[in-house]
Short mmCIF file of N, CA and C in Angstrom, two decimals:
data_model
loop_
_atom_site.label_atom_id
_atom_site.label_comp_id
_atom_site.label_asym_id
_atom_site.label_seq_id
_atom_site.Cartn_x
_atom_site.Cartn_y
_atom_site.Cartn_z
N UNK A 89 -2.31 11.18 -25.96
CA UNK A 89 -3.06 11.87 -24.93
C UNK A 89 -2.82 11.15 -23.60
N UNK A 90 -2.76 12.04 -22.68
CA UNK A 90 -2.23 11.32 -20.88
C UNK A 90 -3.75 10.92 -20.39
N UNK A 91 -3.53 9.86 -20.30
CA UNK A 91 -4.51 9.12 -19.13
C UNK A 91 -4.77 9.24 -17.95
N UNK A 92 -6.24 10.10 -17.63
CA UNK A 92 -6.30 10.19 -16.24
C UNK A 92 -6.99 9.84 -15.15
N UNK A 93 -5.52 9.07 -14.20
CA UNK A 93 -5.73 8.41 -13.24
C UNK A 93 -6.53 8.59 -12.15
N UNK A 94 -7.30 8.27 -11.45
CA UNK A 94 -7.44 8.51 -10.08
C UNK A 94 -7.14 8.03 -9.00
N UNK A 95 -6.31 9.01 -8.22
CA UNK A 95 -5.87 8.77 -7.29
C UNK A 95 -6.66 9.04 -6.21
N UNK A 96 -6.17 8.37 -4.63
CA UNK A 96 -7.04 9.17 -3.70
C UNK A 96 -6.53 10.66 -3.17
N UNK A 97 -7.55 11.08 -2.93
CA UNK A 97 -7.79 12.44 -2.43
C UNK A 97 -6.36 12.82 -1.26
N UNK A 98 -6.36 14.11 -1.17
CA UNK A 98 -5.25 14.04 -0.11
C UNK A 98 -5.89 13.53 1.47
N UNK A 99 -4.64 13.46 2.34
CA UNK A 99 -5.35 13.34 3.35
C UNK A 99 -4.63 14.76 3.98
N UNK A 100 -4.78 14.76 5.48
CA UNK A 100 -4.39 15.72 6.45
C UNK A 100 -2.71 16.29 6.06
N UNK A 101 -2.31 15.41 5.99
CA UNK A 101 -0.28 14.97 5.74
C UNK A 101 -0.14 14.69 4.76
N UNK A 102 -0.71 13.94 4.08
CA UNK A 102 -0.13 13.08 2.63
C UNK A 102 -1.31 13.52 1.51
N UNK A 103 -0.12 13.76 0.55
CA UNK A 103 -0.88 13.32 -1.24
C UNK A 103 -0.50 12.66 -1.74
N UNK A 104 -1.08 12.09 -2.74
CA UNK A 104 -0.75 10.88 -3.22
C UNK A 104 -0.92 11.27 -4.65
N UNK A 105 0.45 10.72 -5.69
CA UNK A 105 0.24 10.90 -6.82
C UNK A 105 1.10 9.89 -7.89
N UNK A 106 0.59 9.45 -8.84
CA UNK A 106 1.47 8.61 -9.65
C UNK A 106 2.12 8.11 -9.94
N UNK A 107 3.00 7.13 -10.01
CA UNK A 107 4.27 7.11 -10.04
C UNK A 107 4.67 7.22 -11.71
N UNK A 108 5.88 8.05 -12.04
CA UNK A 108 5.96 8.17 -13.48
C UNK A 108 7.85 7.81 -13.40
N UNK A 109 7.90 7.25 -15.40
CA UNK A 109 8.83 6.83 -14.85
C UNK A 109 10.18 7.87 -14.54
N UNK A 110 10.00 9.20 -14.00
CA UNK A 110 11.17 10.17 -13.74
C UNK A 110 11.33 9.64 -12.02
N UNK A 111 9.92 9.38 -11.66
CA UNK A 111 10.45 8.98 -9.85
C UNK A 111 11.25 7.86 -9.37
N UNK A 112 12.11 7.32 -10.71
CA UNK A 112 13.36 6.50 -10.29
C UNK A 112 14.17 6.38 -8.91
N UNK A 113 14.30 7.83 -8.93
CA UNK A 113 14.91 8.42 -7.77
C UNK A 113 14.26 8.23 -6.06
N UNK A 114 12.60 8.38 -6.01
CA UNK A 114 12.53 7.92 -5.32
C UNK A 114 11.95 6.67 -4.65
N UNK A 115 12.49 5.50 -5.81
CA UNK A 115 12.02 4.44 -5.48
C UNK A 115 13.40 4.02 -5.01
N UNK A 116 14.40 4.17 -5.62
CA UNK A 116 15.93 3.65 -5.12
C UNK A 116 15.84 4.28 -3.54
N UNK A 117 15.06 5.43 -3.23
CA UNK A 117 15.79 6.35 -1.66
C UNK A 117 14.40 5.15 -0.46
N UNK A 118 13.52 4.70 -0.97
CA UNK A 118 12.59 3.95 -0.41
C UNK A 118 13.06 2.29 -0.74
N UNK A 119 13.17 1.67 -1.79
CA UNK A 119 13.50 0.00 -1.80
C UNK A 119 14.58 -0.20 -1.54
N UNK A 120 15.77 1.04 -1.67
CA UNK A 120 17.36 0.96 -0.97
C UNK A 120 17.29 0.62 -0.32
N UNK A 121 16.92 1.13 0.81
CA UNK A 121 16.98 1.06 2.39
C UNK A 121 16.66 -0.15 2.92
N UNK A 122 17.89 -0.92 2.77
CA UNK A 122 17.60 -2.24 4.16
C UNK A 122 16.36 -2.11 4.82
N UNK A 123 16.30 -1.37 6.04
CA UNK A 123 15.27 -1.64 6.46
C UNK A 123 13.79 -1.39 5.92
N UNK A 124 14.11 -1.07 5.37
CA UNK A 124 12.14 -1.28 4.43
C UNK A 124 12.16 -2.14 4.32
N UNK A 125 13.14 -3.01 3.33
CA UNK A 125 13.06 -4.28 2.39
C UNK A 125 13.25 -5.03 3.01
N UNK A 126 13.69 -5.13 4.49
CA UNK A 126 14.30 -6.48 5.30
C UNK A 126 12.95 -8.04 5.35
N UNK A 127 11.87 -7.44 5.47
CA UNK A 127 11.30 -8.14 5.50
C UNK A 127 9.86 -8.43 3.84
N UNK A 128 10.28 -7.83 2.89
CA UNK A 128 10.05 -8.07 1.59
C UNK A 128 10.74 -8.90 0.95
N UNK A 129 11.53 -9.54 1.34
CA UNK A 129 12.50 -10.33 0.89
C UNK A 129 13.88 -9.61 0.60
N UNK A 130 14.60 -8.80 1.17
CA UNK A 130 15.65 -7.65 0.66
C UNK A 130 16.72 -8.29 1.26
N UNK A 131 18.27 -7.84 1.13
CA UNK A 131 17.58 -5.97 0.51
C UNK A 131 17.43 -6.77 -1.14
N UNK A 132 17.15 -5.08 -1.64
CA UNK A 132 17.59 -4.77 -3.23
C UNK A 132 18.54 -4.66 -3.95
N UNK A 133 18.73 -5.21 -4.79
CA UNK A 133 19.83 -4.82 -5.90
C UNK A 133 19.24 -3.76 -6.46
N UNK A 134 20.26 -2.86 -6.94
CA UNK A 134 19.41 -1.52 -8.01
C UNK A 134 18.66 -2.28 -9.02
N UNK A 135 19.07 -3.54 -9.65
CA UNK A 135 18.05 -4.40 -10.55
C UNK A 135 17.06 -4.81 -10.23
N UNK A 136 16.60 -5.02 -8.79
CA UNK A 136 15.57 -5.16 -8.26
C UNK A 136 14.90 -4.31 -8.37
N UNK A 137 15.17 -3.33 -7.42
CA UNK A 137 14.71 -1.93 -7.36
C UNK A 137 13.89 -1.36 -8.52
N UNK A 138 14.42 -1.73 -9.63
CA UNK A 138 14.31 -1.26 -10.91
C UNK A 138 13.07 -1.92 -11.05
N UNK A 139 13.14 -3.38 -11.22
CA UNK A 139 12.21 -4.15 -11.77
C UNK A 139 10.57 -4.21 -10.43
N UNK A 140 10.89 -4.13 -9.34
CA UNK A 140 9.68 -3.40 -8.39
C UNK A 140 9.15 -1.84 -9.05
N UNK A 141 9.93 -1.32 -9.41
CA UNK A 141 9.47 0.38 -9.91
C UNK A 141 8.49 0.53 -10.99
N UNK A 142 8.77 -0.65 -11.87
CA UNK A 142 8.36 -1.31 -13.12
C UNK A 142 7.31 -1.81 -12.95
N UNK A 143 6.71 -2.70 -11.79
CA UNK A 143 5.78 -3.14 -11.76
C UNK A 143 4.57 -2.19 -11.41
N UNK A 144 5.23 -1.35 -10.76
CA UNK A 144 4.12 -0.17 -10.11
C UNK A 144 3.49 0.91 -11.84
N UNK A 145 4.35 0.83 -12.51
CA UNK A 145 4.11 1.25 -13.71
C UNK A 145 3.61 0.46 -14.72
N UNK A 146 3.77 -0.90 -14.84
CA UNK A 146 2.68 -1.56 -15.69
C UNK A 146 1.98 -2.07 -14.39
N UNK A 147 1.58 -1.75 -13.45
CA UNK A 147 0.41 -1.92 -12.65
C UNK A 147 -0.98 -0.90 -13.47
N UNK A 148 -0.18 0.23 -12.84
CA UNK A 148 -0.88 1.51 -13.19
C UNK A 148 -1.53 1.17 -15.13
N UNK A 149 -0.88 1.01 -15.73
CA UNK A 149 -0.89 1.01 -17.64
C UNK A 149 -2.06 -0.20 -17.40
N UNK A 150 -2.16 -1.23 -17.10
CA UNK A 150 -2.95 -2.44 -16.71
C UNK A 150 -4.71 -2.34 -16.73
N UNK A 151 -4.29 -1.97 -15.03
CA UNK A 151 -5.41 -1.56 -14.58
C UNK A 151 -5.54 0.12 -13.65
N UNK A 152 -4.79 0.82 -13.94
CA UNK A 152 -5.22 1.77 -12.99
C UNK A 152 -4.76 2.29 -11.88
N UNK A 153 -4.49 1.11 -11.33
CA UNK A 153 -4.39 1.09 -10.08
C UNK A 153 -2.47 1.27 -9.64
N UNK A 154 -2.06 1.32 -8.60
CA UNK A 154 -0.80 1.68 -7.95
C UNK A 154 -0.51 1.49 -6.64
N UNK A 155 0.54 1.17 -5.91
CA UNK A 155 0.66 1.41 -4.60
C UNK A 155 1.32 3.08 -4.86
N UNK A 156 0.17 4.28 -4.87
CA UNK A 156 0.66 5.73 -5.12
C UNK A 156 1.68 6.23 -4.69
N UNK A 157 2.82 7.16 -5.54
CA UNK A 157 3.69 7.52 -4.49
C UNK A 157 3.09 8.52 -3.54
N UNK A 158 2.97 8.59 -2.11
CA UNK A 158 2.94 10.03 -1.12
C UNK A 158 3.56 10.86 -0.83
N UNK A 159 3.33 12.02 -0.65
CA UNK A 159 4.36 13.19 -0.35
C UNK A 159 3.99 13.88 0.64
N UNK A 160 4.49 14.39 1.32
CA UNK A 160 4.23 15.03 2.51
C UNK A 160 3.36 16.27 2.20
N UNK A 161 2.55 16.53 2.61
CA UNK A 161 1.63 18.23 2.15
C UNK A 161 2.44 19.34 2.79
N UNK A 162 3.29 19.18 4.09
CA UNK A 162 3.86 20.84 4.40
C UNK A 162 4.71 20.51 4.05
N UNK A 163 5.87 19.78 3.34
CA UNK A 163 7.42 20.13 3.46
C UNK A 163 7.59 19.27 1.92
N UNK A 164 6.77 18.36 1.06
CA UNK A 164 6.59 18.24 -0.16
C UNK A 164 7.43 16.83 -0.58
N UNK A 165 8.26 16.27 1.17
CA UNK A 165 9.43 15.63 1.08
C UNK A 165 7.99 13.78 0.63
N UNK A 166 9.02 12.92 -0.26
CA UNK A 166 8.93 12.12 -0.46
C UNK A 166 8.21 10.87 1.01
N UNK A 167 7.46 10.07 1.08
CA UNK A 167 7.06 9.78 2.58
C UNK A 167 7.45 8.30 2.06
N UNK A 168 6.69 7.79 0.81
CA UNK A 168 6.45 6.36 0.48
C UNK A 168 5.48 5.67 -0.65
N UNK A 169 5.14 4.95 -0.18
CA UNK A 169 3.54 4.29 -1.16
C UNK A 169 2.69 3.71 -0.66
N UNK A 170 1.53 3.79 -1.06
CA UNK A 170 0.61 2.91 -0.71
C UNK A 170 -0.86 2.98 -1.50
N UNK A 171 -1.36 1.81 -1.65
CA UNK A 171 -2.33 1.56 -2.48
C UNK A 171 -2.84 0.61 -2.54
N UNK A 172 -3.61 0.32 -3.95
CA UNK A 172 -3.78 -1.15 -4.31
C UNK A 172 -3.76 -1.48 -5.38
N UNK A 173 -3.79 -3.23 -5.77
CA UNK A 173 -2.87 -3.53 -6.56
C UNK A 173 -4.25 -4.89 -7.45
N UNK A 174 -4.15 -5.36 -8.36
CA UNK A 174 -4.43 -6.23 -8.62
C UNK A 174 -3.53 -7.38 -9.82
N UNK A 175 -3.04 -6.95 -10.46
CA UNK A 175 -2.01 -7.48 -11.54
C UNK A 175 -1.00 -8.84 -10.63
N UNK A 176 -0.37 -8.28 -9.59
CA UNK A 176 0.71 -8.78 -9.09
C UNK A 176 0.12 -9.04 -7.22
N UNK A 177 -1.28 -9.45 -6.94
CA UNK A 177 -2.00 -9.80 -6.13
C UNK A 177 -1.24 -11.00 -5.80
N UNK A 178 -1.03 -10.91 -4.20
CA UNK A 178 -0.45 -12.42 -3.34
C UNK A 178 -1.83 -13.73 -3.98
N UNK A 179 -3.00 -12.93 -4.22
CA UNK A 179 -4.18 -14.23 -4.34
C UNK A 179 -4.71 -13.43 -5.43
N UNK A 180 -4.18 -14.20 -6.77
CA UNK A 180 -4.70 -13.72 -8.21
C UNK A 180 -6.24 -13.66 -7.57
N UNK A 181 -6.90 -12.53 -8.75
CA UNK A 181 -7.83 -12.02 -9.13
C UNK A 181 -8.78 -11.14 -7.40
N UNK A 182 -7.64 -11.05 -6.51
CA UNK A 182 -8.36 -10.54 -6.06
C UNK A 182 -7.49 -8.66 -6.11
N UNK A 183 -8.58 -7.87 -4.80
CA UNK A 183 -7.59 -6.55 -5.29
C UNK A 183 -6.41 -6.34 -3.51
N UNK A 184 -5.74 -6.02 -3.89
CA UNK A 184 -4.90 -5.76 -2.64
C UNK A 184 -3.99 -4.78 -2.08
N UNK A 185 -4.51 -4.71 -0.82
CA UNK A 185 -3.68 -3.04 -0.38
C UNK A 185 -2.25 -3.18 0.22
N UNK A 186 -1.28 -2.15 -0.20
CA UNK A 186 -0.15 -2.42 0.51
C UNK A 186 0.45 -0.85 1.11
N UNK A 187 1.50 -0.76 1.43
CA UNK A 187 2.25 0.56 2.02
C UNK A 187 3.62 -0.22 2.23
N UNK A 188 4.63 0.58 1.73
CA UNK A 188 6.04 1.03 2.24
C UNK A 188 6.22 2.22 2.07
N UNK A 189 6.84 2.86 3.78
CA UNK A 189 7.04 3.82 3.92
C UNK A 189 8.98 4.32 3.95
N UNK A 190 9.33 5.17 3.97
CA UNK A 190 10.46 6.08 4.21
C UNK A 190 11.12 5.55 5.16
N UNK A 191 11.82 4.87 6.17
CA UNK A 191 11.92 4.72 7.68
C UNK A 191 11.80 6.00 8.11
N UNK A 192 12.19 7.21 7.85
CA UNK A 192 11.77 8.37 8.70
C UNK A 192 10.37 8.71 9.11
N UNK A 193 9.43 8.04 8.68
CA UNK A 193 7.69 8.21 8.88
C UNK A 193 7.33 7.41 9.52
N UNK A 194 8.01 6.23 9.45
CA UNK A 194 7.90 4.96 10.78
C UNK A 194 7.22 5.44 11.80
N UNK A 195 6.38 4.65 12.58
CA UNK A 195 5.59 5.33 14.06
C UNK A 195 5.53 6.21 13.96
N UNK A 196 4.79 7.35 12.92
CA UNK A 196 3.63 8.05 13.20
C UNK A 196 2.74 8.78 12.47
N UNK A 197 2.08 6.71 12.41
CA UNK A 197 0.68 7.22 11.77
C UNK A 197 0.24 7.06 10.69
N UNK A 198 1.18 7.60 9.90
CA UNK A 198 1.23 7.32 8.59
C UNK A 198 0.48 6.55 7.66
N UNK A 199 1.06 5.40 7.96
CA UNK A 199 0.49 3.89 7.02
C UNK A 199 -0.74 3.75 7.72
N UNK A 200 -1.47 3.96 8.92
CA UNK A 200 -2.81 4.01 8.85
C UNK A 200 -3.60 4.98 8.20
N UNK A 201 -3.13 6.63 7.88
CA UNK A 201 -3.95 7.13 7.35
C UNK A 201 -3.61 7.00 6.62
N UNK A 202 -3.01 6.55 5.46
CA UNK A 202 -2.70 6.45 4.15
C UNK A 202 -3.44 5.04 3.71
N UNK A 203 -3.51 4.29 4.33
CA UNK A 203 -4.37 2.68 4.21
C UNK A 203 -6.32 3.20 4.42
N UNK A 204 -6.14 3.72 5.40
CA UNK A 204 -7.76 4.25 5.06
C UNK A 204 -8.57 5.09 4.25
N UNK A 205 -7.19 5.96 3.54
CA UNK A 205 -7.59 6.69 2.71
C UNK A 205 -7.39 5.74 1.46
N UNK A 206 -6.88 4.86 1.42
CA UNK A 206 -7.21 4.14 0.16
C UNK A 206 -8.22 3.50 0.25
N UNK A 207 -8.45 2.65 1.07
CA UNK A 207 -9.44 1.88 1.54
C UNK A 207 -10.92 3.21 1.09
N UNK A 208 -10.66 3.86 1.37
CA UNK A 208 -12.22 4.75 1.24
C UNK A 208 -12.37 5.04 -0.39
N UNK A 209 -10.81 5.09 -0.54
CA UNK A 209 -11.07 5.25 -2.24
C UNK A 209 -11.24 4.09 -3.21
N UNK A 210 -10.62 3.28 -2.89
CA UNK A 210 -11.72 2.00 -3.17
C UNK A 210 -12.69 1.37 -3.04
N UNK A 211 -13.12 1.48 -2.05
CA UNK A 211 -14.77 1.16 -1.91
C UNK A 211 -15.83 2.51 -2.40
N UNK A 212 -15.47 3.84 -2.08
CA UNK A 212 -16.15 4.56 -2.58
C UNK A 212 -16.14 5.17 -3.78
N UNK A 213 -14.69 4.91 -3.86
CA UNK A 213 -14.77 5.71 -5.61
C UNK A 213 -14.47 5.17 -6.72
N UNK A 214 -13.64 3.97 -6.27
CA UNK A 214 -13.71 2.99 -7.54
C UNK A 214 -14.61 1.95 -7.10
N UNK A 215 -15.60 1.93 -6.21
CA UNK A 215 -16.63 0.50 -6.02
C UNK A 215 -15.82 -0.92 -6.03
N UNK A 216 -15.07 -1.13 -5.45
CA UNK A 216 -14.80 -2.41 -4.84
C UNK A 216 -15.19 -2.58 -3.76
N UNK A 217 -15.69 -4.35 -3.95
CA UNK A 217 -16.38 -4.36 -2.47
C UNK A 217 -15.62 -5.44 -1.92
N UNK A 218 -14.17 -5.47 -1.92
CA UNK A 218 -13.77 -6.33 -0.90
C UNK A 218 -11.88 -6.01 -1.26
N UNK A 219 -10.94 -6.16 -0.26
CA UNK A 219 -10.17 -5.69 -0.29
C UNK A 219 -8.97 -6.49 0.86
N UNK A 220 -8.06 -7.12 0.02
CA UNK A 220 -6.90 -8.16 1.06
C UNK A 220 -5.97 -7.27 1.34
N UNK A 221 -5.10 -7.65 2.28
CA UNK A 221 -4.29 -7.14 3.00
C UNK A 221 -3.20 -8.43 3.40
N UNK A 222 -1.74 -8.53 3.43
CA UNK A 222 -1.02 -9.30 4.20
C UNK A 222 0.49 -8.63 5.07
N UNK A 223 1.45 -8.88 5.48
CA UNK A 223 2.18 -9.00 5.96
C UNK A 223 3.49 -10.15 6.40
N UNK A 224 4.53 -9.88 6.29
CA UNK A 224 5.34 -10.87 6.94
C UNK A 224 4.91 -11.21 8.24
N UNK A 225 5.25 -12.12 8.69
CA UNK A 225 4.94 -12.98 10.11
C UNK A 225 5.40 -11.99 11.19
N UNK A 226 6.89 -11.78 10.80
CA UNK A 226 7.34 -10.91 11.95
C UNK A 226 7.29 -9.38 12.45
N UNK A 227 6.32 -8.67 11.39
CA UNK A 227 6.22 -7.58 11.31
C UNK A 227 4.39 -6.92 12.00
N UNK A 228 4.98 -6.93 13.34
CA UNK A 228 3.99 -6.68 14.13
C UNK A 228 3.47 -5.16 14.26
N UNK A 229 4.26 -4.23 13.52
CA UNK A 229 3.57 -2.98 12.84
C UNK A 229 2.09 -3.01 12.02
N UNK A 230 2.80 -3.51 11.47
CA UNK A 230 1.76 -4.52 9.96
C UNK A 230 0.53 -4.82 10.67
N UNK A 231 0.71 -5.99 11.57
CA UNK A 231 -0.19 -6.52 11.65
C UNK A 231 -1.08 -5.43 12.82
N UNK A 232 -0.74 -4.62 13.57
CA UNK A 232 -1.40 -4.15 14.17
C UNK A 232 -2.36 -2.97 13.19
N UNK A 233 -1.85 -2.70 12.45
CA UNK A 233 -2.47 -1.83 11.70
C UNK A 233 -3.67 -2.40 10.69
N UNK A 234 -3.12 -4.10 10.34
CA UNK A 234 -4.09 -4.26 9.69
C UNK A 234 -5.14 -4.73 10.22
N UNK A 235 -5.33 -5.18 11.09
CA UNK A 235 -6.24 -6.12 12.50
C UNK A 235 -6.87 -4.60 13.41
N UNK A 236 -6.00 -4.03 13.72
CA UNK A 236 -6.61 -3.17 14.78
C UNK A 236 -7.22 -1.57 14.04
N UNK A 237 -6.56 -1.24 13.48
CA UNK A 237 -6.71 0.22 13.39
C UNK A 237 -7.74 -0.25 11.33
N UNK A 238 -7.56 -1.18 11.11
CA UNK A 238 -8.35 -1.39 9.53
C UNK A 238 -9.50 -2.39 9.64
N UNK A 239 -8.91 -3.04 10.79
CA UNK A 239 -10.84 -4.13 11.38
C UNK A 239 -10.69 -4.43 10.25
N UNK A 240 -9.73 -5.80 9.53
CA UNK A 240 -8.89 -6.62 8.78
C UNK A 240 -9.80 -7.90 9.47
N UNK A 241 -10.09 -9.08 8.57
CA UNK A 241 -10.58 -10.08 9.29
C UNK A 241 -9.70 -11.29 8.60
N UNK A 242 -8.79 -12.27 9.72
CA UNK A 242 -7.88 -13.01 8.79
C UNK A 242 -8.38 -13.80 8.53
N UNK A 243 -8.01 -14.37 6.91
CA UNK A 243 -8.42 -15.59 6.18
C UNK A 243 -7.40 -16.75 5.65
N UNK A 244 -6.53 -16.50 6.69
CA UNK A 244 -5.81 -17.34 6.43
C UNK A 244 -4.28 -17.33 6.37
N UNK A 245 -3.32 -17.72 5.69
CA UNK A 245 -1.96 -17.66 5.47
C UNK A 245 -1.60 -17.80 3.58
N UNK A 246 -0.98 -17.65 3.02
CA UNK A 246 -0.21 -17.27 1.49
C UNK A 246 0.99 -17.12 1.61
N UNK A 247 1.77 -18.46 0.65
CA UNK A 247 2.87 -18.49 0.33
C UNK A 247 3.37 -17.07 -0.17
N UNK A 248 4.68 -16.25 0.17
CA UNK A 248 5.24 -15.46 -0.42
C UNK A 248 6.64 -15.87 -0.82
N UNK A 249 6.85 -16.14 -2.38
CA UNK A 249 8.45 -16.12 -3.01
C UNK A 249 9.17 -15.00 -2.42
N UNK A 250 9.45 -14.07 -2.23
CA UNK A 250 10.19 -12.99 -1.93
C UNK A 250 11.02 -13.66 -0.63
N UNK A 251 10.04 -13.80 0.14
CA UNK A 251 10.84 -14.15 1.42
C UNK A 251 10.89 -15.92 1.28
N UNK A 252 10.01 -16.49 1.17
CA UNK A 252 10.02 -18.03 1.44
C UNK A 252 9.24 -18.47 2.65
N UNK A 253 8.04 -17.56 3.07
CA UNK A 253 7.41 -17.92 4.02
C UNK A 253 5.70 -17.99 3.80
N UNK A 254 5.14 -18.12 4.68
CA UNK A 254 3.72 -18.19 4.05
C UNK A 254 3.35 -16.59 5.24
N UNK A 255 2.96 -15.62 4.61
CA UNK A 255 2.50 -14.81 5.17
C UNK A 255 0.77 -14.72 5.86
N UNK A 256 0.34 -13.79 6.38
CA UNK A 256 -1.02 -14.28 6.86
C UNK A 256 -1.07 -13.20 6.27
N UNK A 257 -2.59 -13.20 5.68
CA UNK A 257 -3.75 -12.39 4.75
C UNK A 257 -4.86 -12.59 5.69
N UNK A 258 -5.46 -11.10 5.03
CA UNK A 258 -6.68 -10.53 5.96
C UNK A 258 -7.72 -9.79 5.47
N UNK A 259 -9.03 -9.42 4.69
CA UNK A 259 -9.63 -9.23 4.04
C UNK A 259 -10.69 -8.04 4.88
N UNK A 260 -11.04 -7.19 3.82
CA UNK A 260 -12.11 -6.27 4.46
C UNK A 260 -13.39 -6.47 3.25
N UNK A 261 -14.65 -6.34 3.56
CA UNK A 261 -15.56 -6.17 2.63
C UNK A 261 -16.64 -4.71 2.62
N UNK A 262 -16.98 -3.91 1.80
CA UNK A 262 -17.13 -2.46 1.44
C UNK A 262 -18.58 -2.75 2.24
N UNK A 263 -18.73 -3.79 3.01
CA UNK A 263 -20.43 -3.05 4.25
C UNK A 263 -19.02 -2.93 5.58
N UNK A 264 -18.69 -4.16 5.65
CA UNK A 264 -17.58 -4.06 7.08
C UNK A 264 -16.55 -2.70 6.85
N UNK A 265 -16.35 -2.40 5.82
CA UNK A 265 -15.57 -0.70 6.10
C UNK A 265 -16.78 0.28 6.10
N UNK A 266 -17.69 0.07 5.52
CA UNK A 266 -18.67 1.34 5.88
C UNK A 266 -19.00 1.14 7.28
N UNK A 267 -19.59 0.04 8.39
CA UNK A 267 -19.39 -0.19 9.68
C UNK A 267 -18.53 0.79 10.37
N UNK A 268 -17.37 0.25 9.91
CA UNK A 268 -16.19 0.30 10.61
C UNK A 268 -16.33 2.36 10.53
N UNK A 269 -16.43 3.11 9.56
CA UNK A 269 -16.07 3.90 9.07
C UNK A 269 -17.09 5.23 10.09
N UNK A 270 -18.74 4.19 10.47
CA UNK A 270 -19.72 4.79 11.01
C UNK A 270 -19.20 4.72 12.55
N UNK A 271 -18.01 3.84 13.15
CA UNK A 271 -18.05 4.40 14.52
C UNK A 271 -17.33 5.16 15.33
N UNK A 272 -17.84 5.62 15.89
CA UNK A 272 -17.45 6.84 16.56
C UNK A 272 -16.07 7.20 16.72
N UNK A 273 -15.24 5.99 17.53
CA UNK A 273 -13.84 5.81 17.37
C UNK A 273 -12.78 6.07 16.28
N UNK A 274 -13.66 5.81 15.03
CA UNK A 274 -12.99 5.83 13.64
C UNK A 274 -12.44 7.14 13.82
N UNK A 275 -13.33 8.26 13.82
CA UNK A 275 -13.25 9.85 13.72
C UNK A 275 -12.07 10.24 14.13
N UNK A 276 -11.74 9.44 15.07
CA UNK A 276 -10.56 9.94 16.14
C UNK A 276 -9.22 9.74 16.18
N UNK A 277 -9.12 8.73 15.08
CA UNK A 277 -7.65 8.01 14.84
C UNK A 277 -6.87 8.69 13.92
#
């Protein structure tokens, strides 16, 4: 019998749904791409590739959880992932949100509404009340999204193997996103 997951809800642009293992295909057209992976530690070997695809699937078998694949709602095209994770957490036992996108979705928008819509589905529908976030050093996308547009509070820095650097981590807790969620500004982004 199939196990059923919950995912978050759609948003405006994006749905988000499972990753199973037939979406081979579009994890190679997303972890291929140099520039996604440049700063994940990349690129990929298709063995890589493989073994990242893998994790998102005994993520999911684990606990549940996924960085989801997204799809576009008018045109159905493949966008990326994003979610959260706990199995393969930068800081065991906690839970943690991530996104890689398509480079074609790059600047606009995207990975913020797709990060808040997880963010809402974790605190509201699976009840977690606290939620990390990191980034490479040099990836000032990242960080603007997680600091500005997710009211991210940093706690610090975490070694990452992939690259060999210590990345900075940033944490939200389920009263500071309900805050965040009540002001006015939120509505508008």
């Amino acid at each position: 019998m199939a196990q059923n997951y919950l995912v978050p809800p759609p948003t405006n642009r994006i749905e988000f749904r499972i990753w199973t293992p037939n979406d081979i295909h579009n994890a190679t057209a997303l972890w291929g791409d140099d520039k996604v992976t440049e700063l994940l530690g990349g690129p990929f070997t298709p063995e890589r590739i493989q073994k990242r695809f893998e994790l998102e699937l005994d993520e999911l078998s684990k606990s549940g959880l996924q960085h989801w694949a997204m799809y576009d709602r008018s045109t159905g095209d493949f966008i990326g992932c994003c979610g959260i994770k706990s199995v393969h957490s930068a800081i065991p036992g906690h839970i943690e949100l991530g996104y890689h996108l398509c480079t074609k979705y790059w600047g606009q928008g995207i990975a913020s509404e797709a990060a808040l819509a997880v963010l809402d589905h974790a605190f509201n529908t699976l009840k977690y009340t606290k939620i990390i976030a990191g980034h490479h050093p040099n990836n000032k996308a990242s960080q603007a999204i997680i600091m500005n547009k997710l009211k991210m509070t940093p706690m610090g820095d975490v070694f990452y193997p992939p690259t060999g650097l210590r990345h900075p981590v940033y944490y939200i807790n389920n009263t500071d996103y309900k805050n965040m969620a009540l002001e006015p500004s939120s509505s508008s982004k």
